[in-house]
GROMACS .gro file of C-alpha atoms in nm:
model
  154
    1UNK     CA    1   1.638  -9.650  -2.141
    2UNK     CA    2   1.590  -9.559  -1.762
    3UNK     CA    3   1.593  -9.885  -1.597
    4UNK     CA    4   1.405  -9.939  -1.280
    5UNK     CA    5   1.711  -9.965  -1.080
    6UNK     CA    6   1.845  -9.607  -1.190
    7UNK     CA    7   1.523  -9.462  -1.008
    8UNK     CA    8   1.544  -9.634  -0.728
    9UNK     CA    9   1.913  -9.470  -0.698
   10UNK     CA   10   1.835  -9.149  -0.775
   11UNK     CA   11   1.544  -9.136  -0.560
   12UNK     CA   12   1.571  -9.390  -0.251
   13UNK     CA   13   1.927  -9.325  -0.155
   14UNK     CA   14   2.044  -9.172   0.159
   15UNK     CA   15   2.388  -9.189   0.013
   16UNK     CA   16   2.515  -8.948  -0.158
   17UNK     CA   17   2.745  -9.086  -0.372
   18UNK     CA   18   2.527  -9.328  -0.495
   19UNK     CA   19   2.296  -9.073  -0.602
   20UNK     CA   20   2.548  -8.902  -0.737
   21UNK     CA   21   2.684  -9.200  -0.984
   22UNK     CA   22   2.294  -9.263  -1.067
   23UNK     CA   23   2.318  -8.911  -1.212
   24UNK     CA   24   2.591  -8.912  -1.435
   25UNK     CA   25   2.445  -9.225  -1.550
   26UNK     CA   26   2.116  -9.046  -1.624
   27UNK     CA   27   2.309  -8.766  -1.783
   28UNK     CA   28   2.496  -9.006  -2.017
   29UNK     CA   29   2.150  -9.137  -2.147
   30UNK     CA   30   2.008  -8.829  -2.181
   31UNK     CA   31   2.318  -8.731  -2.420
   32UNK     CA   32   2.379  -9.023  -2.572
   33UNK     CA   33   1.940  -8.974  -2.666
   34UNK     CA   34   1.900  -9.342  -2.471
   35UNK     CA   35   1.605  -9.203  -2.282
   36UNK     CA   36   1.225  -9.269  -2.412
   37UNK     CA   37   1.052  -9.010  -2.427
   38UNK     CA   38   0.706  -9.193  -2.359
   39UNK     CA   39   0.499  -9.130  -2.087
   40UNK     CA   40   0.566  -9.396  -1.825
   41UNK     CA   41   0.953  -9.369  -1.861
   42UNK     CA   42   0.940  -8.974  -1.815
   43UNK     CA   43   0.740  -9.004  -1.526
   44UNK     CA   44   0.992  -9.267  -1.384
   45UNK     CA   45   1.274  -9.018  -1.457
   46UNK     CA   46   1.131  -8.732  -1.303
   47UNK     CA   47   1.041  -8.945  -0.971
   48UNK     CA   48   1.401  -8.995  -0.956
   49UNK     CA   49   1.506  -8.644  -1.018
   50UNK     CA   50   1.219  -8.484  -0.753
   51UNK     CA   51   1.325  -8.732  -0.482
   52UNK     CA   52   1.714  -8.723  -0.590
   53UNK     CA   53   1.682  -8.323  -0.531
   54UNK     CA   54   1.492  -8.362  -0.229
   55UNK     CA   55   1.778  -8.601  -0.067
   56UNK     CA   56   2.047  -8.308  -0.161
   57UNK     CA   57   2.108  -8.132   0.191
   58UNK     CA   58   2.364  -7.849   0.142
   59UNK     CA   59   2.342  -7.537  -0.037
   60UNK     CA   60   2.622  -7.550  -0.286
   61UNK     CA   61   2.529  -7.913  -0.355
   62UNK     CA   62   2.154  -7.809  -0.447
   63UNK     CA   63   2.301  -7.501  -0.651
   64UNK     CA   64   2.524  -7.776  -0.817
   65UNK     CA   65   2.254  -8.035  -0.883
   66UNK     CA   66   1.954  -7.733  -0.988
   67UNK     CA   67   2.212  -7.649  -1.258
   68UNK     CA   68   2.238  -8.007  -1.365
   69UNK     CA   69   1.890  -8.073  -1.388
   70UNK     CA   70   1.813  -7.769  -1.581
   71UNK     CA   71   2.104  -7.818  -1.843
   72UNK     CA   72   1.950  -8.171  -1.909
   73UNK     CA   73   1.699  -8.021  -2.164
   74UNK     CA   74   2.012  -7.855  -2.337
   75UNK     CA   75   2.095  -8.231  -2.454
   76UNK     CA   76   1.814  -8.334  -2.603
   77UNK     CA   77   1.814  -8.346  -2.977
   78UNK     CA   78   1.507  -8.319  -3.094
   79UNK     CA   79   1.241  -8.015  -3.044
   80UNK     CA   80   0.965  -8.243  -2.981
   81UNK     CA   81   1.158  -8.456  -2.697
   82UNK     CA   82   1.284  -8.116  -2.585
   83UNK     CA   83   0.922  -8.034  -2.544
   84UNK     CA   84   0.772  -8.327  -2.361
   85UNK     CA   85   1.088  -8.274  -2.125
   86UNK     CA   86   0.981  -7.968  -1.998
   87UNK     CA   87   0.635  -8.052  -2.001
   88UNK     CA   88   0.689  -8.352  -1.757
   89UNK     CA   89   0.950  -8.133  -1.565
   90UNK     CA   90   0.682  -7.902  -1.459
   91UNK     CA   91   0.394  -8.176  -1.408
   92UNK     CA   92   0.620  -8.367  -1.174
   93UNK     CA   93   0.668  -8.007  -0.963
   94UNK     CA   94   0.320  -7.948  -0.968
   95UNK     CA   95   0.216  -8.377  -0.852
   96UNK     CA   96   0.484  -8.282  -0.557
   97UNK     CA   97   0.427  -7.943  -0.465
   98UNK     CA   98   0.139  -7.978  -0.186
   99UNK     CA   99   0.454  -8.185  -0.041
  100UNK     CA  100   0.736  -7.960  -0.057
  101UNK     CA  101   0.758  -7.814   0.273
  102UNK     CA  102   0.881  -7.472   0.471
  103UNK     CA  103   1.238  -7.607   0.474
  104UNK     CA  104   1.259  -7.742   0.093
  105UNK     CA  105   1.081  -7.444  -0.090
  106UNK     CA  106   1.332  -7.266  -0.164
  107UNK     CA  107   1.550  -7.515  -0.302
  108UNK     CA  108   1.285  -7.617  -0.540
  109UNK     CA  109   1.205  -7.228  -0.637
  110UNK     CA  110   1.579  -7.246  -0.719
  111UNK     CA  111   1.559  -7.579  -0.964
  112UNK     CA  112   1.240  -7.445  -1.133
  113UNK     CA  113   1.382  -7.083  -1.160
  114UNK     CA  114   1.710  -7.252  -1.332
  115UNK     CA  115   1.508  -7.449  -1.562
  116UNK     CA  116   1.297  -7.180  -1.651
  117UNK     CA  117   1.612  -6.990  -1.782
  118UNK     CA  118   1.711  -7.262  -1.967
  119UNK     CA  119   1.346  -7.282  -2.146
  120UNK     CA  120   1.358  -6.950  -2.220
  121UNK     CA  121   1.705  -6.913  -2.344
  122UNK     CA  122   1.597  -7.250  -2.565
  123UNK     CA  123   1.311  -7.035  -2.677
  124UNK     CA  124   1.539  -6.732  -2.784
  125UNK     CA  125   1.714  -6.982  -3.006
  126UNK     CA  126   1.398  -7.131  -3.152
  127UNK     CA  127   1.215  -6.797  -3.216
  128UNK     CA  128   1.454  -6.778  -3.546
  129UNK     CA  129   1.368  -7.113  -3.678
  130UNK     CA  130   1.066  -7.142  -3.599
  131UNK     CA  131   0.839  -6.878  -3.366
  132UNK     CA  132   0.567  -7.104  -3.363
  133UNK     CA  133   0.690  -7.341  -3.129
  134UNK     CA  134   0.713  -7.096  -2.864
  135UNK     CA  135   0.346  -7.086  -2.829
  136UNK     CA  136   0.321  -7.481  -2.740
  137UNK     CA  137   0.612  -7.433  -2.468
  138UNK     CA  138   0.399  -7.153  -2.304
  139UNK     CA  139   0.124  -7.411  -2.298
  140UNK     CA  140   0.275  -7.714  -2.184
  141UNK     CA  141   0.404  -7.457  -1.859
  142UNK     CA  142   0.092  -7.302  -1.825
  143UNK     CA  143  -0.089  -7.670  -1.850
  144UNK     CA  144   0.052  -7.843  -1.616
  145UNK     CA  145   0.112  -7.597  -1.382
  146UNK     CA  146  -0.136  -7.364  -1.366
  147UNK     CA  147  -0.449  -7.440  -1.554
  148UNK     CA  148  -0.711  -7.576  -1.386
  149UNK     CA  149  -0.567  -7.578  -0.997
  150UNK     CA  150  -0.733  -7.527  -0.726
  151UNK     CA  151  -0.443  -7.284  -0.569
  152UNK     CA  152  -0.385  -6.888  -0.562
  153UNK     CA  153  -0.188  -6.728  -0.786
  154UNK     CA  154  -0.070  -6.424  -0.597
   0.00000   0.00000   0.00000
């Protein structure tokens, strides 16, 4: 389980390093399947993740971290957790994105292009087993990004 404290270092610290340790502690939950995949603790862990992204400064650091983020949904176990991963990934982009300004954009095109490969090469793997699925990952992207928002889409 995320605990409280692990948000507050992902997301509140102007140190580096400590958001750096908060992390790998995140990533060991995620593997070891320690993380709830409810609503309220996904939305915690995705607070942490936006704000520990928005924190990282340098280019090769944000290439470094994108890639992290986006391999997280490689660890999860189970299709359905897999699913509500990806769904909260993209809702906590789209709750942020009126806030993302000129000089973070690109950064953030970077993390959701790298996740988005990750989805997809997930998808190429499921489309043997079981081709329905793919269907309720287009929705959960198109849901809570798209549908429904008052914003262009060209």
């Amino acid at each position: 389980m995320a605990s409280k404290d692990l948000i507050k270092r992902l997301s509140h610290s102007s140190e580096q390093s400590i958001r750096d340790q908060a992390m790998e502690e995140l990533e060991t939950l995620i593997r070891d399947q320690q993380v709830k995949f409810e609503d309220i603790e996904l939305r915690m862990v995705f607070e942490g993740i936006f704000y520990c992204f928005w924190h990282s400064d340098k280019p090769k650091y944000q290439e470094l971290l994108a890639t992290k983020i986006a391999n997280f949904t490689d660890m999860i176990k189970k299709e359905e957790n897999v699913l509500m991963w990806v769904r909260y990934f993209f809702k906590c982009i789209w709750l942020h994105w009126d806030r993302i300004d000129t000089w973070r954009i690109n950064k953030y095109l970077s993390l959701i292009r790298k996740q988005l490969i990750v989805v997809f090469k997930h998808l190429q793997k499921t489309l043997i087993t079981n081709p329905e699925r793919i269907k309720e990952y287009m929705d959960a992207m198109y849901e809570e990004s798209l549908k429904d928002k008052d914003v262009p889409l060209g």
